[in-house]
C-alpha positions as YAML, in Angstrom:
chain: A
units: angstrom
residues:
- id: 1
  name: UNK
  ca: [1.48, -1.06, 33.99]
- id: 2
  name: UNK
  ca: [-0.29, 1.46, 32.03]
- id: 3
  name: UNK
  ca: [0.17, 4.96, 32.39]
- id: 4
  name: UNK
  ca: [-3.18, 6.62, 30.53]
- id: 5
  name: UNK
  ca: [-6.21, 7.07, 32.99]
- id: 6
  name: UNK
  ca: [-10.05, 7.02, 31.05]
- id: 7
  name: UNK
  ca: [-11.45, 5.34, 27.89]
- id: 8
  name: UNK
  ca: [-9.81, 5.37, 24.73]
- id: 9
  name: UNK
  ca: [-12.55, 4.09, 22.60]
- id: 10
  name: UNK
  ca: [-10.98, 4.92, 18.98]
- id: 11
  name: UNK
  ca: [-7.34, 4.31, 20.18]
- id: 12
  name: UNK
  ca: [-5.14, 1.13, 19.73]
- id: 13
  name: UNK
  ca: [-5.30, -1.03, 22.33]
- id: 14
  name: UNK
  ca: [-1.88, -2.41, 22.23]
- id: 15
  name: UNK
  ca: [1.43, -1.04, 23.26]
- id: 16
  name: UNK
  ca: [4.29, -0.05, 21.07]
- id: 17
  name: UNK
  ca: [7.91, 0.07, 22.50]
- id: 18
  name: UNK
  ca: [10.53, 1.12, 20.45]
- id: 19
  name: UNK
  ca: [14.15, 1.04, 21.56]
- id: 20
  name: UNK
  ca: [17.21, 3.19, 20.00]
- id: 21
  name: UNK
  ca: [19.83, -0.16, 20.43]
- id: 22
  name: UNK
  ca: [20.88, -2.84, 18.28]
- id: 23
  name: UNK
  ca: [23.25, -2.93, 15.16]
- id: 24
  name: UNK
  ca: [23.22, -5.63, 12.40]
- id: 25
  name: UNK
  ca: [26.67, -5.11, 11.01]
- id: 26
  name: UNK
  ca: [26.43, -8.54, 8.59]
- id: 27
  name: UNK
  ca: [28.02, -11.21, 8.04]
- id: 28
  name: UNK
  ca: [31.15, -10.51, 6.06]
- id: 29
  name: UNK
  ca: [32.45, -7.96, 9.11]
- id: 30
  name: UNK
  ca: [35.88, -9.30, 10.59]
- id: 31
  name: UNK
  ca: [35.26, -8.00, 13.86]
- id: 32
  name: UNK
  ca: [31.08, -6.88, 14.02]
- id: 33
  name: UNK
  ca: [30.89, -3.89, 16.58]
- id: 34
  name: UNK
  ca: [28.48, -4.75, 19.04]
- id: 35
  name: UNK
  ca: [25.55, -1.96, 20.44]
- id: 36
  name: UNK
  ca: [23.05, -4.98, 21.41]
- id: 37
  name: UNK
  ca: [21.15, -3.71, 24.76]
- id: 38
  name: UNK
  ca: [22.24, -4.41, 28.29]
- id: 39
  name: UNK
  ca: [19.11, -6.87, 28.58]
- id: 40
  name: UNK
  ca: [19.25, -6.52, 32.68]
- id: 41
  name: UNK
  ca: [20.90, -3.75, 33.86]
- id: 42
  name: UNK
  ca: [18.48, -1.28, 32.34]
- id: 43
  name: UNK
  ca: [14.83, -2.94, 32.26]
- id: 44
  name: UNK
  ca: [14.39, -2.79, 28.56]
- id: 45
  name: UNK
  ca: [13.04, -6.39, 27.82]
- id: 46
  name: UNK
  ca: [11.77, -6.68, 31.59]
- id: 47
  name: UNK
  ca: [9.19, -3.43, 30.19]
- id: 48
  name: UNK
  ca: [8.41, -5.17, 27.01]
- id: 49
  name: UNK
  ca: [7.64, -8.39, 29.69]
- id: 50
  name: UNK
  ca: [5.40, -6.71, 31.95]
- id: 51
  name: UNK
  ca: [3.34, -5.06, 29.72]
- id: 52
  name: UNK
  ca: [2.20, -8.98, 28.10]
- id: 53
  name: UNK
  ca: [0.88, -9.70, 31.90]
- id: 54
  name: UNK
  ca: [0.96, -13.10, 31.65]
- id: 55
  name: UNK
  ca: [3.15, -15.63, 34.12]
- id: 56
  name: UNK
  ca: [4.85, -17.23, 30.95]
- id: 57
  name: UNK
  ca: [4.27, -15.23, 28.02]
- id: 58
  name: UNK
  ca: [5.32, -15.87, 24.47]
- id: 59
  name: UNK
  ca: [6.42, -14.08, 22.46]
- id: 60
  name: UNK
  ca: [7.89, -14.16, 18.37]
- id: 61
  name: UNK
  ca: [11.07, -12.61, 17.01]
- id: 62
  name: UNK
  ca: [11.15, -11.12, 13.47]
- id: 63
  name: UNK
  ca: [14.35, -10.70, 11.99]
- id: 64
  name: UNK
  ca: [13.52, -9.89, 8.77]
- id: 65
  name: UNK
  ca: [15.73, -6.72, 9.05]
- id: 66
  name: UNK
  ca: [18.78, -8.56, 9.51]
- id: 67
  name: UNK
  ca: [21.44, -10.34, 7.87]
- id: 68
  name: UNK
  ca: [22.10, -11.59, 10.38]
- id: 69
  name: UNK
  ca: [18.89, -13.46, 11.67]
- id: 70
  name: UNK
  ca: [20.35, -16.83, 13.50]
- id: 71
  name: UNK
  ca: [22.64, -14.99, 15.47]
- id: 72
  name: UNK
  ca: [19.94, -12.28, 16.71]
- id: 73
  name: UNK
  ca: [17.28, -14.58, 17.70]
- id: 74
  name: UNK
  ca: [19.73, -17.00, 19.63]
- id: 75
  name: UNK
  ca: [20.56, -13.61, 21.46]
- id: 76
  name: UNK
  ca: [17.02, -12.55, 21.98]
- id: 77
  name: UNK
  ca: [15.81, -16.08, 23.23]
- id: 78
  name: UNK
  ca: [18.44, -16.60, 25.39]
- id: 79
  name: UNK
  ca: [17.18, -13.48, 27.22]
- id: 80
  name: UNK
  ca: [13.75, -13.55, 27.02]
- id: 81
  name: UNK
  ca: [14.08, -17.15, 28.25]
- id: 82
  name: UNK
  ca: [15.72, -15.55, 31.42]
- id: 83
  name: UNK
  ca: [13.02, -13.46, 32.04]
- id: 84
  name: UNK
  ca: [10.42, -16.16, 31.84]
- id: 85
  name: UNK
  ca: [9.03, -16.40, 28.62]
- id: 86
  name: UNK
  ca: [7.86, -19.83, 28.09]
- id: 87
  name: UNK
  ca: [7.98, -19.75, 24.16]
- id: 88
  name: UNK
  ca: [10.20, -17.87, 22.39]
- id: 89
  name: UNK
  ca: [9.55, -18.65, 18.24]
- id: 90
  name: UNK
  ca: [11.41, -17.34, 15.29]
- id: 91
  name: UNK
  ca: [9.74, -15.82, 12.29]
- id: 92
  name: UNK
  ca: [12.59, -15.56, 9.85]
- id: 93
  name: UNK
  ca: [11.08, -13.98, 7.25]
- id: 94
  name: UNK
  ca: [13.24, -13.44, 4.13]
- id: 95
  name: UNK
  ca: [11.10, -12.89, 1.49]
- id: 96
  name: UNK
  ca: [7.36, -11.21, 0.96]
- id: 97
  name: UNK
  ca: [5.90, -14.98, -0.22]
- id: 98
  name: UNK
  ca: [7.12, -16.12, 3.25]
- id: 99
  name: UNK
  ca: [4.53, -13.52, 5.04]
- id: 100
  name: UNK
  ca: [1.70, -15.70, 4.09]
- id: 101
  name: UNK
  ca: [2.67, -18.47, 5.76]
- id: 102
  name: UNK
  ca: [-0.33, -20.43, 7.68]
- id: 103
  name: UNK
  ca: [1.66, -21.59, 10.30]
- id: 104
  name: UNK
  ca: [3.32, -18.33, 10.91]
- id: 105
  name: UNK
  ca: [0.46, -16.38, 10.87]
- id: 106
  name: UNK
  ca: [-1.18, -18.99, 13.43]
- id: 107
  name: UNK
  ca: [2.15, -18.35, 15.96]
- id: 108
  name: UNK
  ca: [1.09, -14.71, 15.76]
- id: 109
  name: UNK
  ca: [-2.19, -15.65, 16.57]
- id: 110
  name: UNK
  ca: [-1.25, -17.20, 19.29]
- id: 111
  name: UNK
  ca: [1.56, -14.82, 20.53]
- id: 112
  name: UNK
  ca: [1.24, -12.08, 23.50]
- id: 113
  name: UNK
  ca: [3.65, -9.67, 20.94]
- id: 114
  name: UNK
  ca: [6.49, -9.67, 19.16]
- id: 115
  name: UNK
  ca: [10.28, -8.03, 18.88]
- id: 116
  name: UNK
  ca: [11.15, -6.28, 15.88]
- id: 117
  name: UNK
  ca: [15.15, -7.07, 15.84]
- id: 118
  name: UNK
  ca: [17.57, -4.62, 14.18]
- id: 119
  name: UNK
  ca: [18.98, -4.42, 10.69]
- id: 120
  name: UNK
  ca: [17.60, -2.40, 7.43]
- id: 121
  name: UNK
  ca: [14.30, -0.81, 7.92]
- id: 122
  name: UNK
  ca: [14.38, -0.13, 4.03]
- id: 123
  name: UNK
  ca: [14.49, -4.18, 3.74]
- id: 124
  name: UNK
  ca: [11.93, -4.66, 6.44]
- id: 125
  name: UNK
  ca: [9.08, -2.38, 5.54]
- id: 126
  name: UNK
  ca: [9.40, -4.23, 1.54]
- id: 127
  name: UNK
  ca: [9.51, -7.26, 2.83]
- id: 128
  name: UNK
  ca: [6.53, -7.21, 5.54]
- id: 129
  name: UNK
  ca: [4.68, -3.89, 4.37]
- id: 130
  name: UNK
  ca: [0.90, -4.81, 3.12]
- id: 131
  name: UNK
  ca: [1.88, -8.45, 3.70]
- id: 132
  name: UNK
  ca: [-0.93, -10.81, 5.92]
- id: 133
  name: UNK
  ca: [1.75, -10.60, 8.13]
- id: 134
  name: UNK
  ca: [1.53, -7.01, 8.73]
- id: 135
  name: UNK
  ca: [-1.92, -7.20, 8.66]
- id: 136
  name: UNK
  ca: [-2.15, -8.87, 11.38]
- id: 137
  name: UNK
  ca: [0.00, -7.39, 13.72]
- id: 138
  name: UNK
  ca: [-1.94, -4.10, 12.87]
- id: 139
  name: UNK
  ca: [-4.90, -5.81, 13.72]
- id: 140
  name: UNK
  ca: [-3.74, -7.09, 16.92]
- id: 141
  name: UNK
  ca: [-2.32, -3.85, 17.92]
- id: 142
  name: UNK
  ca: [-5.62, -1.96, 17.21]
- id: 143
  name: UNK
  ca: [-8.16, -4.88, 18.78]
- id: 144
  name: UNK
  ca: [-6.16, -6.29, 21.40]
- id: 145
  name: UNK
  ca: [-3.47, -5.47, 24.30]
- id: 146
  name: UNK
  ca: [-0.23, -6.60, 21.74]
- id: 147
  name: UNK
  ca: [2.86, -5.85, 22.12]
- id: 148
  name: UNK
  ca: [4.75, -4.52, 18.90]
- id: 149
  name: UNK
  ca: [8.77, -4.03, 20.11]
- id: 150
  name: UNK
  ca: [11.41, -3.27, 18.32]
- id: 151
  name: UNK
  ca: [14.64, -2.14, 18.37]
- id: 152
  name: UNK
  ca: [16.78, 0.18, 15.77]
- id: 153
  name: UNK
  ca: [15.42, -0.74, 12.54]
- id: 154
  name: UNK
  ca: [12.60, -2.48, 14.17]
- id: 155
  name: UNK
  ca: [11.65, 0.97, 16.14]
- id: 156
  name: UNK
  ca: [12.00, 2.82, 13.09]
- id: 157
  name: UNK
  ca: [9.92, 1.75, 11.26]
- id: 158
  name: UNK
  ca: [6.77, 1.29, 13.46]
- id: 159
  name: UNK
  ca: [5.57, 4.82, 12.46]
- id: 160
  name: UNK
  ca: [4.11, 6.24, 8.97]
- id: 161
  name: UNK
  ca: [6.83, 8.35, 7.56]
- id: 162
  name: UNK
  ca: [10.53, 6.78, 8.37]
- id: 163
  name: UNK
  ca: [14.06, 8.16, 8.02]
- id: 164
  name: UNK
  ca: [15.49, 5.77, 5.18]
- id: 165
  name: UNK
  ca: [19.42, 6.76, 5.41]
- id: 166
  name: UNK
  ca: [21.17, 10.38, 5.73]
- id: 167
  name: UNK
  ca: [24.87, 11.27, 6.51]
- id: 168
  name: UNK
  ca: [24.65, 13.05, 9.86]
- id: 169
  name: UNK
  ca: [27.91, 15.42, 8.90]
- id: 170
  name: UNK
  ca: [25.40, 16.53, 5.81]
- id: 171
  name: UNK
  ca: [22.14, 16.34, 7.70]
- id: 172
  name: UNK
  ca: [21.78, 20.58, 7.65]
- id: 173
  name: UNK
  ca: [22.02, 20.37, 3.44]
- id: 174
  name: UNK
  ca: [18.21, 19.84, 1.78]
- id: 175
  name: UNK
  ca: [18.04, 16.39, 0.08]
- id: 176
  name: UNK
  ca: [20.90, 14.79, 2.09]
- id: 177
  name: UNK
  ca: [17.60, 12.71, 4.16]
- id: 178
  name: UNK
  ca: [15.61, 10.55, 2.90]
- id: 179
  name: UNK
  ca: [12.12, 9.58, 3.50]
- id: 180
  name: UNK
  ca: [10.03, 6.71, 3.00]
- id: 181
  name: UNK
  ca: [6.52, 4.99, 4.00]
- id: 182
  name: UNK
  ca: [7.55, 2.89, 7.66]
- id: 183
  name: UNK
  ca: [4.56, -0.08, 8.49]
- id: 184
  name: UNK
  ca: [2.27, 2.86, 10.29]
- id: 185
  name: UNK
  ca: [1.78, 1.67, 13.15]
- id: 186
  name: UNK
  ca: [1.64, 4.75, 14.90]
- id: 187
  name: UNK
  ca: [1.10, 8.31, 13.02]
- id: 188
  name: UNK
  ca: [2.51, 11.95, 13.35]
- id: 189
  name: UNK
  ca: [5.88, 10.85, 14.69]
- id: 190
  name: UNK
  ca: [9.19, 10.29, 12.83]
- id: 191
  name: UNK
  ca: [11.57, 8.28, 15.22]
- id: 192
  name: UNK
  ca: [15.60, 7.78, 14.73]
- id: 193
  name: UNK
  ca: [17.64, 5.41, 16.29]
- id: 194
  name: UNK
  ca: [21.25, 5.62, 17.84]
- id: 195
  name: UNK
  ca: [20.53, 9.10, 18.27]
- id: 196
  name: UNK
  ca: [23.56, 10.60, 20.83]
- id: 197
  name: UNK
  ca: [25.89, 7.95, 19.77]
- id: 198
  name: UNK
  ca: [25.92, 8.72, 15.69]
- id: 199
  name: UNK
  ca: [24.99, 12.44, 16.17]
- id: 200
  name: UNK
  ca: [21.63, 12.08, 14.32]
- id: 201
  name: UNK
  ca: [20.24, 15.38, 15.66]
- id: 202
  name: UNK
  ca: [20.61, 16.69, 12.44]
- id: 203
  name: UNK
  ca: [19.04, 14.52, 10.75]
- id: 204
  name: UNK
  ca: [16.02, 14.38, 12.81]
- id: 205
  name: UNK
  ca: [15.63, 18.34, 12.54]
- id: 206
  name: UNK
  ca: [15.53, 17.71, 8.84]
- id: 207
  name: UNK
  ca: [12.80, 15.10, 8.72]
- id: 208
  name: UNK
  ca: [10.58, 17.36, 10.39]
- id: 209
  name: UNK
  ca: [11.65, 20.42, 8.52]
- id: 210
  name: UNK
  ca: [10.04, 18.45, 5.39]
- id: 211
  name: UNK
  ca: [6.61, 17.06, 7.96]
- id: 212
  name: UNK
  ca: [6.19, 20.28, 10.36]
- id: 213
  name: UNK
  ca: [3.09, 18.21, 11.58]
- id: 214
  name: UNK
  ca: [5.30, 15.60, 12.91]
- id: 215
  name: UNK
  ca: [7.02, 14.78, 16.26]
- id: 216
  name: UNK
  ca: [10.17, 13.73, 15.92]
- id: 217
  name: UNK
  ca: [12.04, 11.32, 18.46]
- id: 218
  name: UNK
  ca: [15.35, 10.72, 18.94]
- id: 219
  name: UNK
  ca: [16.40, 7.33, 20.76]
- id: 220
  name: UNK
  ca: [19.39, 6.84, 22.42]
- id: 221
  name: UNK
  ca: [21.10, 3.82, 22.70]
- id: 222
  name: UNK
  ca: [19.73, 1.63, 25.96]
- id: 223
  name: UNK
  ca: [16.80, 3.48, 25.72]
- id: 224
  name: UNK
  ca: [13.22, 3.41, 24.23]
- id: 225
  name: UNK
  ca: [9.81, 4.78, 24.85]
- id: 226
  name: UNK
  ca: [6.31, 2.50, 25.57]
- id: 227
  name: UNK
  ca: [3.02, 4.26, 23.63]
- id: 228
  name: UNK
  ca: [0.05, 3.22, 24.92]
- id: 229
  name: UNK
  ca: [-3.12, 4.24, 22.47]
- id: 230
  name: UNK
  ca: [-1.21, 5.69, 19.87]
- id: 231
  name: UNK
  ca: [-1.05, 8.99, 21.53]
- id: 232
  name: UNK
  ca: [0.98, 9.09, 24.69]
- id: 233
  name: UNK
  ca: [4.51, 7.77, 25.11]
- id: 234
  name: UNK
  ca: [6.65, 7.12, 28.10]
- id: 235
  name: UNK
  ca: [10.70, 7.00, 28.25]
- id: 236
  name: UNK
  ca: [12.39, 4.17, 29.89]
- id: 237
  name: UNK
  ca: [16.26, 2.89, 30.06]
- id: 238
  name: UNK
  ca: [19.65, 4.34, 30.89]
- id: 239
  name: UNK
  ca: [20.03, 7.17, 28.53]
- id: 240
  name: UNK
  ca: [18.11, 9.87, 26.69]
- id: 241
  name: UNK
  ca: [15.11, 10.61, 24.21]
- id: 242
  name: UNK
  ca: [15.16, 13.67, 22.52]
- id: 243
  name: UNK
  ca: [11.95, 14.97, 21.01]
- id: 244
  name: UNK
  ca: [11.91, 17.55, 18.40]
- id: 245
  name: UNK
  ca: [8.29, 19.63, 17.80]
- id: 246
  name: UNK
  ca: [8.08, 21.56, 14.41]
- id: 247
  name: UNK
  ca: [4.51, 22.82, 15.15]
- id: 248
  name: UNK
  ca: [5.45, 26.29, 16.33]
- id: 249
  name: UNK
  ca: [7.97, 26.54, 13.41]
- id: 250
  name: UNK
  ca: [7.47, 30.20, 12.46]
- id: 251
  name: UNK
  ca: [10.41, 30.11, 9.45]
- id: 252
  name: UNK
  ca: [11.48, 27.55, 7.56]
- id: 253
  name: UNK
  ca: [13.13, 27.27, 3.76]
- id: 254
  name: UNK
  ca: [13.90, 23.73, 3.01]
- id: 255
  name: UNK
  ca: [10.50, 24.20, 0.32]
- id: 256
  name: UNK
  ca: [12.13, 26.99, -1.25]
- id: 257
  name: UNK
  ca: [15.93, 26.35, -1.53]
- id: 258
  name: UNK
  ca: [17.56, 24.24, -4.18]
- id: 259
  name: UNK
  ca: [18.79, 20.47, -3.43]
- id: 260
  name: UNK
  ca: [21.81, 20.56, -1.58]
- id: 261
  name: UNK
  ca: [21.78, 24.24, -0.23]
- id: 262
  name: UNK
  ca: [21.81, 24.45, 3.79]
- id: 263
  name: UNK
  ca: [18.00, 24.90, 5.41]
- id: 264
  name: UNK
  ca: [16.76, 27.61, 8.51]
- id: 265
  name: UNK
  ca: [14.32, 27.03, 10.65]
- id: 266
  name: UNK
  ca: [12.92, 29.00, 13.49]
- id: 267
  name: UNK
  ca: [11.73, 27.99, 16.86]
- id: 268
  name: UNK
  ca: [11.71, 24.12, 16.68]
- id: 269
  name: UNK
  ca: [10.93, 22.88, 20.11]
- id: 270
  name: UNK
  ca: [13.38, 20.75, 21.87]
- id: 271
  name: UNK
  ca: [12.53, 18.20, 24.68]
- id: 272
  name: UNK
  ca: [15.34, 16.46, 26.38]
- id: 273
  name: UNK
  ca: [13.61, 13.60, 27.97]
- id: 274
  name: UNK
  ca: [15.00, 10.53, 30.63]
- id: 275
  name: UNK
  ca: [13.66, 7.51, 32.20]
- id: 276
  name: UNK
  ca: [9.56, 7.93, 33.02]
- id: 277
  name: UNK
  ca: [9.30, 11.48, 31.35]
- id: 278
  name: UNK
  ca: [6.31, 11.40, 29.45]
- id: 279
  name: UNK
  ca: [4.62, 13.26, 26.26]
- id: 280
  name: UNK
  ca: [1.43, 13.56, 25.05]
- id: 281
  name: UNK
  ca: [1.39, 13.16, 21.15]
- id: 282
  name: UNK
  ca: [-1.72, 14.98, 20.37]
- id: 283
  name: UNK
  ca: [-1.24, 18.17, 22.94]
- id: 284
  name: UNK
  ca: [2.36, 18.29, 22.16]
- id: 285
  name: UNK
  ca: [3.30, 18.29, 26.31]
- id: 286
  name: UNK
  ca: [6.06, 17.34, 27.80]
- id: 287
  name: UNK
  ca: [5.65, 16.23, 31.88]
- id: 288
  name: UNK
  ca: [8.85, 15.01, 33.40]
- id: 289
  name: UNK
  ca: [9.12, 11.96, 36.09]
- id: 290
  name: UNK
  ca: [6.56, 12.86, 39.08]
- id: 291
  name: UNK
  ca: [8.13, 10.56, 41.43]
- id: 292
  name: UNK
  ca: [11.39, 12.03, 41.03]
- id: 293
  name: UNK
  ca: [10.01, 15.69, 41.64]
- id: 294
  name: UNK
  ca: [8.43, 14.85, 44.57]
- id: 295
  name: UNK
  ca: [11.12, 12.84, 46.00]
- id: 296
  name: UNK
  ca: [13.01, 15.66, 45.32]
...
């Protein structure tokens, strides 16, 4: 159900969810280390289900991050399926001539959202980015109440400015993260993926070193956030979301220092941030689970 109370007039009307979980280790692995999501135990996909509010929705799975794209949707579909989904379609798109397709773009007319599966968000965002594909799930977002998920590369690259790569153990060193344009679905916010488990902290801290005017957010494996209007975002799953506020940053170097030297900054803000926390995007607030205070 939605969390926001009054009229957003100018605000999208759809809802973004972005989770921290899945791994596309490809195809030539012996043994592929698995980080999928714990579909059940933690709510993840039954969140992405409610917010559709429809008996038997359906929804579309892009796996155009992956190199893995058969095995991913016959993962998602099996669990959507559980959860009552009555259609469950695959848009496998591999190339940016595919994104045109009529009869894709029809299924995403037709669809109550999508999932975003995991992969390379640096293959992703050149294969869907300015594409009538990505047109229209911008469109839908903005007009209509879609749901855009997606999950590790799929969550980051929903926003304007994405982390490309990095080497957490070289995160504090200017230049060793990379930036690029994400699909924009959402502005002022830089999110990472995998956060506690690959020790991306770093990395984050960086990325919003170089865009002060950013909010950075850290996703944890099992663990996403729902925005509703572009502007307010609420945590959900088992672990943690770590936001990182560079708007009170009262020192920082990484303009003046040569590539590769190590970068200082002063009074970042730190949220730490678990199932139902919320924050408010545009006042930069942090309000923690009310339920759980007043149970409490």
């Amino acid at each position: 159900m939605p969390f926001l109370a009054g009229v957003y007039m100018n605000y999208p009307k759809g809802y973004l969810v972005s989770i921290g979980g899945a791994e596309d280790k490809g195809k030539n692995e012996v043994e592929k280390e698995r980080h999928e999501l714990d579909f059940f135990r933690y709510g993840i996909l039954e969140n992405v289900r409610s917010l559709m509010r429809r008996d038997s929705p359906h929804v579309e799975v892009i796996t155009s991050a992956s190199s893995i794209p058969e095995e991913y949707y016959r993962e998602y579909k099996k669990a959507f399926k559980k959860l009552g989904f009555e259609q469950v379609g695959h848009l496998n798109i591999r190339q940016r001539s595919d994104a045109d397709d009529n009869d894709w773009l029809e299924r995403l007319r037709a669809c109550d959202g999508v999932m975003i599966t995991g992969g390379d968000q640096g293959r992703l965002c050149s294969v869907l980015g300015g594409t009538p594909v990505w047109d229209l799930l911008r469109r839908r977002y903005q007009e209509e109440s879609f749901v855009i998920a997606g999950t590790s590369a799929g969550a980051a690259c929903m926003s304007s400015t994405m982390i490309a790569g990095g080497d957490p153990a070289r995160a504090y060193f200017k230049g060793e993260v990379r930036l690029s344009m994400g699909l924009g679905f959402i502005n002022d916010v830089i999110i990472d993926t995998h956060f506690d488990k690959r020790g991306r902290f770093g990395r984050l801290a960086q990325a919003i070193a170089s865009q002060p005017g950013a909010v950075g957010i850290g996703l944890g494996e099992d663990t996403g956030i729902i925005v509703e209007h572009g502007v307010r975002f609420r945590a959900i799953g088992s672990s943690s979301v770590v936001v990182i506020d560079g708007h009170n940053v009262a020192h920082n170097n990484i303009a003046s220092v040569r590539s590769g030297a190590p970068i200082s900054i002063a009074n970042l803000t730190v949220h730490i941030m678990t199932h139902a926390d919320e924050y408010d995007i545009r006042k930069r607030m942090f309000s923690g689970n009310k339920f759980e205070e007043h149970e409490s």
